[in-house]
Amino acid sequence: MSKTIISVNDLVKNYGHFQAVKGISFEVKEGEIFGLLGPNGAGKSTTLEIIETLRPKTSGVVSVDGLCLDKQPHEIKKIIGVQLQTSGYYPGLNLLQLIELFSGLYNQDVDPMELLDMVNLREKAKSKVKELSGGQKQRFSVATTLINQPRIIFLDEPTTGLDPQARRSLWELVKQIRDKGTTVIITTHYMDEAEYLCDRVAIIDSGKIIAMDAPDKLIDELIATGFERPKEMKMANLEDVFIKLTGHSLREG
Ligand code: ADP
Ligand code: MG
């Protein structure tokens, strides 16, 4: 088993009298894609933002690559990559200029074109963020998480609102990043996405973790209880039809 890179112990977050995160504990292993799954309001973003040092916790113990969240938040910031809201980017700059700006801020020597190539945006180097499609914006925002060459990246619902082709393209990008050795924590409420992408998942509901394991193991456990799908599944679904008809390639001009 590979080593633990994030450990969260009995994490609690109160917003006034409301308890959004109710004492959760989990570990993320180095080099895995770890999914936090749950419906809206479950506490996924709150949990991520606490680990990212962007939001104060109420109680609990968090460590990231051996660094203590309470004592070494600045060291933690240096080894993680966080997706920024694309609306927050300087509107007057193009993608190339934005990457140059960020690499300067992070004091990193990054080849902007190489990074844009990785996320399939070389042709858009001279475009502004507002000129990109939804999928391109998401790929660009994933690219910006990589600028400081982080050990871990955090992706909060990166595929929400994307069409099937753009989702698949983002999945491949996330796998590629993991395959290069970066640990990924991702939140989603799409179960097909989690099943395809995640090595392990924690299912979180109303601030509590109610299951945690590899997707396959969780499915096998459910089957072992005698659960069967009510209807026999066909060998394909409507998404397969859609992809077959419209192709795998991106439609974003
Ligand atoms: P998720 O990302 O799983 O949708 P969040 O972590 O954003 O959930 O929110 C968890 C709960 O905490 C929700 O009920 C939400 O309304 C509440 N919440 C989130 N942020 C705040 C805040 N700044 N102040 C008060 N309540 C908040
Ligand atoms: Mg959220």
Coordinates of C-alpha atoms and ligand atoms in Angstrom, one line a residue:
M1 CA 0.0 0.0 0.0
S2 CA 1.4 3.4 -0.9
K3 CA 1.9 6.1 1.8
T4 CA -0.7 8.4 3.2
I5 CA -0.4 11.9 1.7
I6 CA -3.5 13.5 3.4
S7 CA -4.9 12.5 6.7
V8 CA -8.1 14.0 8.1
N9 CA -9.1 13.2 11.6
D10 CA -12.5 14.0 13.2
L11 CA -12.9 17.1 11.1
V12 CA -15.8 19.4 12.2
K13 CA -17.0 22.6 10.6
N14 CA -19.8 24.7 12.1
Y15 CA -21.3 27.7 10.3
G16 CA -22.9 29.4 13.3
H17 CA -25.3 26.9 14.8
F18 CA -25.3 24.7 11.7
Q19 CA -22.9 21.8 11.6
A20 CA -21.9 21.3 7.9
V21 CA -19.1 18.7 8.6
K22 CA -19.8 16.4 11.4
G23 CA -16.5 14.7 12.5
I24 CA -15.2 13.0 9.4
S25 CA -12.0 11.0 9.0
F26 CA -10.3 9.8 5.9
E27 CA -6.9 9.2 4.4
V28 CA -5.8 9.9 0.8
K29 CA -2.9 7.7 -0.5
E30 CA -0.1 9.1 -2.6
G31 CA -0.7 8.8 -6.3
E32 CA -4.4 7.9 -6.2
I33 CA -7.5 9.7 -7.5
F34 CA -9.7 10.1 -4.5
G35 CA -13.3 11.1 -4.9
L36 CA -15.5 12.9 -2.4
L37 CA -19.0 12.0 -3.6
G38 CA -22.3 13.4 -2.3
P39 CA -25.4 15.4 -3.0
N40 CA -25.4 19.2 -3.0
G41 CA -24.9 20.6 0.5
A42 CA -23.2 17.4 1.7
G43 CA -20.1 19.3 2.8
K44 CA -17.7 18.4 0.0
S45 CA -16.4 21.9 -0.9
T46 CA -16.2 22.9 2.8
T47 CA -14.0 19.9 3.4
L48 CA -11.8 20.6 0.4
E49 CA -11.4 24.2 1.2
I50 CA -10.3 23.4 4.8
I51 CA -7.6 21.1 3.6
E52 CA -6.6 23.7 1.0
T53 CA -6.0 26.1 4.0
L54 CA -8.6 28.5 2.5
R55 CA -11.3 28.0 5.2
P56 CA -10.9 27.7 9.0
K57 CA -12.1 24.5 10.6
T58 CA -13.9 24.3 13.9
S59 CA -12.0 21.2 15.1
G60 CA -10.1 18.1 14.0
V61 CA -6.6 17.3 12.9
V62 CA -5.5 17.6 9.2
S63 CA -2.1 16.9 7.8
V64 CA -0.9 17.1 4.2
D65 CA 2.3 15.3 3.3
G66 CA 3.4 15.3 6.9
L67 CA 2.7 19.0 7.3
C68 CA 0.3 20.2 10.0
L69 CA -2.6 22.3 8.8
D70 CA -2.6 24.4 12.0
K71 CA 1.2 25.0 12.1
Q72 CA 2.4 24.9 8.5
P73 CA -0.4 26.3 6.2
H74 CA 2.2 28.2 4.1
E75 CA 4.2 25.0 3.4
I76 CA 1.0 23.2 2.5
K77 CA 0.1 25.9 0.0
K78 CA 3.4 25.4 -1.8
I79 CA 2.7 21.7 -2.5
I80 CA -0.9 21.8 -3.5
G81 CA -2.7 23.0 -6.7
V82 CA -6.1 24.6 -6.3
Q83 CA -8.5 25.3 -9.2
L84 CA -9.5 29.0 -9.3
Q85 CA -12.9 30.2 -10.4
T86 CA -12.3 31.0 -14.1
S87 CA -14.4 34.2 -13.5
G88 CA -11.6 35.4 -11.2
Y89 CA -8.9 35.6 -14.0
Y90 CA -7.7 38.9 -15.2
P91 CA -10.1 39.5 -18.1
G92 CA -7.6 41.5 -20.3
L93 CA -5.0 38.7 -20.5
N94 CA -4.8 35.7 -22.9
L95 CA -4.1 32.2 -21.8
L96 CA -0.4 32.5 -22.5
Q97 CA -0.1 35.7 -20.5
L98 CA -2.1 34.3 -17.6
I99 CA 0.2 31.3 -17.3
E100 CA 3.2 33.6 -17.5
L101 CA 1.7 35.7 -14.8
F102 CA 1.0 32.8 -12.5
S103 CA 4.4 31.2 -13.0
G104 CA 5.9 34.5 -12.0
L105 CA 3.8 34.7 -8.9
Y106 CA 4.7 31.2 -8.0
N107 CA 8.4 31.8 -8.9
Q108 CA 8.3 28.8 -11.2
D109 CA 10.0 28.3 -14.5
V110 CA 7.1 26.9 -16.6
D111 CA 6.9 26.5 -20.4
P112 CA 3.4 27.9 -21.1
M113 CA 3.1 26.2 -24.5
E114 CA 3.9 22.8 -23.0
L115 CA 1.3 23.3 -20.4
L116 CA -1.3 24.4 -22.9
D117 CA -0.4 21.4 -25.1
M118 CA -1.1 19.1 -22.2
V119 CA -4.6 20.4 -21.8
N120 CA -5.1 20.5 -25.6
L121 CA -5.4 24.3 -25.7
R122 CA -2.3 25.3 -27.8
E123 CA -4.6 26.8 -30.5
K124 CA -6.2 29.0 -27.9
A125 CA -3.0 30.4 -26.5
K126 CA -3.9 33.9 -27.7
S127 CA -7.5 33.7 -26.7
K128 CA -9.0 35.2 -23.5
V129 CA -10.8 33.0 -21.0
K130 CA -14.2 34.5 -21.8
E131 CA -13.7 33.3 -25.4
L132 CA -13.4 29.6 -24.4
S133 CA -16.2 27.0 -24.3
G134 CA -17.1 25.5 -20.9
G135 CA -14.9 22.5 -21.4
Q136 CA -12.0 24.6 -22.5
K137 CA -12.4 26.8 -19.4
Q138 CA -12.3 23.8 -17.2
R139 CA -9.2 22.4 -18.9
F140 CA -7.5 25.7 -18.5
S141 CA -8.4 25.9 -14.9
V142 CA -7.0 22.4 -14.4
A143 CA -3.8 23.5 -16.2
T144 CA -3.4 26.4 -13.7
T145 CA -3.4 24.0 -10.8
L146 CA -0.2 22.5 -12.2
I147 CA 1.8 25.6 -12.5
N148 CA 3.5 25.3 -9.1
Q149 CA 4.3 21.6 -9.8
P150 CA 2.2 20.4 -6.9
R151 CA 2.2 17.0 -5.2
I152 CA -1.6 17.1 -4.9
I153 CA -4.3 18.8 -6.9
F154 CA -7.9 19.6 -5.8
L155 CA -10.7 19.6 -8.3
D156 CA -14.1 20.7 -7.1
E157 CA -16.8 19.5 -9.5
P158 CA -14.7 20.0 -12.6
T159 CA -17.2 18.5 -15.0
T160 CA -20.4 20.0 -13.8
G161 CA -22.2 21.5 -16.8
L162 CA -20.0 20.0 -19.5
D163 CA -21.3 18.0 -22.5
P164 CA -20.4 14.3 -22.7
Q165 CA -17.4 14.9 -25.0
A166 CA -15.9 17.6 -22.8
R167 CA -16.4 15.4 -19.7
R168 CA -14.6 12.5 -21.3
S169 CA -11.8 14.7 -22.3
L170 CA -11.4 16.1 -18.8
W171 CA -11.5 12.5 -17.4
E172 CA -8.5 11.6 -19.6
L173 CA -6.7 14.7 -18.5
V174 CA -7.2 13.9 -14.8
K175 CA -5.9 10.3 -15.4
Q176 CA -2.9 11.7 -17.3
I177 CA -2.1 13.9 -14.4
R178 CA -2.4 11.1 -11.9
D179 CA -0.3 8.8 -14.1
K180 CA 2.5 11.4 -13.9
G181 CA 2.5 10.9 -10.1
T182 CA 0.3 13.7 -8.9
T183 CA -2.3 12.8 -6.3
V184 CA -5.8 14.0 -7.2
I185 CA -8.8 14.8 -4.9
I186 CA -12.0 15.4 -6.9
T187 CA -15.6 16.0 -5.9
T188 CA -18.5 15.0 -8.1
H189 CA -22.1 14.0 -7.9
Y190 CA -21.8 12.0 -11.1
M191 CA -21.5 8.3 -10.2
D192 CA -20.4 7.2 -13.6
E193 CA -17.6 9.6 -13.4
A194 CA -16.5 8.4 -10.0
E195 CA -16.7 4.8 -11.1
Y196 CA -14.5 5.5 -14.1
L197 CA -12.0 7.8 -12.6
C198 CA -11.6 7.2 -8.8
D199 CA -9.3 4.7 -7.2
R200 CA -11.2 5.1 -4.0
V201 CA -14.2 7.2 -3.0
A202 CA -15.8 8.5 0.2
I203 CA -19.5 9.0 0.1
I204 CA -20.5 11.9 2.2
D205 CA -24.1 12.8 3.2
S206 CA -25.2 15.6 5.5
G207 CA -21.6 16.1 6.8
K208 CA -20.9 12.5 7.5
I209 CA -19.0 9.8 5.6
I210 CA -21.3 6.9 5.1
A211 CA -19.1 4.6 2.9
M212 CA -15.5 4.6 1.8
D213 CA -13.7 2.1 -0.5
A214 CA -12.8 1.4 -4.1
P215 CA -15.9 1.8 -6.3
D216 CA -15.7 -1.9 -7.3
K217 CA -15.6 -3.0 -3.7
L218 CA -18.6 -0.9 -2.8
I219 CA -20.6 -2.3 -5.8
D220 CA -19.6 -5.9 -4.8
E221 CA -20.7 -5.3 -1.2
L222 CA -24.1 -4.1 -2.4
I223 CA -24.5 -7.1 -4.7
A224 CA -23.5 -9.4 -1.8
T225 CA -26.6 -8.1 0.2
G226 CA -28.8 -9.6 -2.6
F227 CA -29.3 -6.3 -4.4
E228 CA -30.2 -6.6 -8.0
R229 CA -31.1 -3.9 -10.5
P230 CA -34.8 -4.0 -11.1
K231 CA -34.5 -4.2 -14.8
E232 CA -32.0 -6.1 -16.9
M233 CA -29.6 -3.5 -18.3
K234 CA -29.2 -3.2 -22.0
M235 CA -25.6 -3.4 -23.4
A236 CA -25.6 0.3 -24.1
N237 CA -27.3 3.4 -22.9
L238 CA -28.4 6.7 -24.3
E239 CA -25.1 8.3 -23.7
D240 CA -23.4 5.6 -25.8
V241 CA -25.9 6.4 -28.6
F242 CA -25.1 10.1 -28.3
I243 CA -21.3 9.5 -28.3
K244 CA -21.6 7.0 -31.2
L245 CA -23.6 9.6 -33.3
T246 CA -21.7 12.7 -32.4
G247 CA -18.2 11.3 -32.0
H248 CA -15.6 11.4 -29.3
S249 CA -13.9 14.5 -30.5
L250 CA -14.5 17.8 -28.8
R251 CA -17.0 20.2 -30.3
E252 CA -15.9 23.5 -29.1
G253 CA -14.4 25.2 -32.1
Ligands
ADP1 P1 -21.2 20.7 -1.2 O1 -19.9 21.2 -1.7 O2 -21.2 19.3 -0.8 O3 -22.4 21.0 -2.0 P2 -20.8 22.7 0.9 O4 -19.6 22.3 1.6 O5 -20.7 23.8 -0.1 O6 -21.5 21.4 0.2 O7 -21.9 23.1 1.9 C1 -22.3 22.3 3.0 C2 -23.3 23.0 3.9 O8 -22.8 24.1 4.5 C3 -24.5 23.5 3.0 O9 -25.7 23.3 3.8 C4 -24.2 24.9 2.8 O10 -25.4 25.7 2.7 C5 -23.5 25.3 4.1 N1 -22.5 26.4 3.9 C6 -21.5 26.4 3.1 N2 -20.8 27.5 3.1 C7 -21.4 28.3 4.1 C8 -21.1 29.6 4.7 N3 -20.1 30.3 4.3 N4 -22.0 30.0 5.6 C9 -23.0 29.3 6.0 N5 -23.3 28.0 5.6 C10 -22.5 27.5 4.6
MG2 MG -19.5 22.2 -3.5

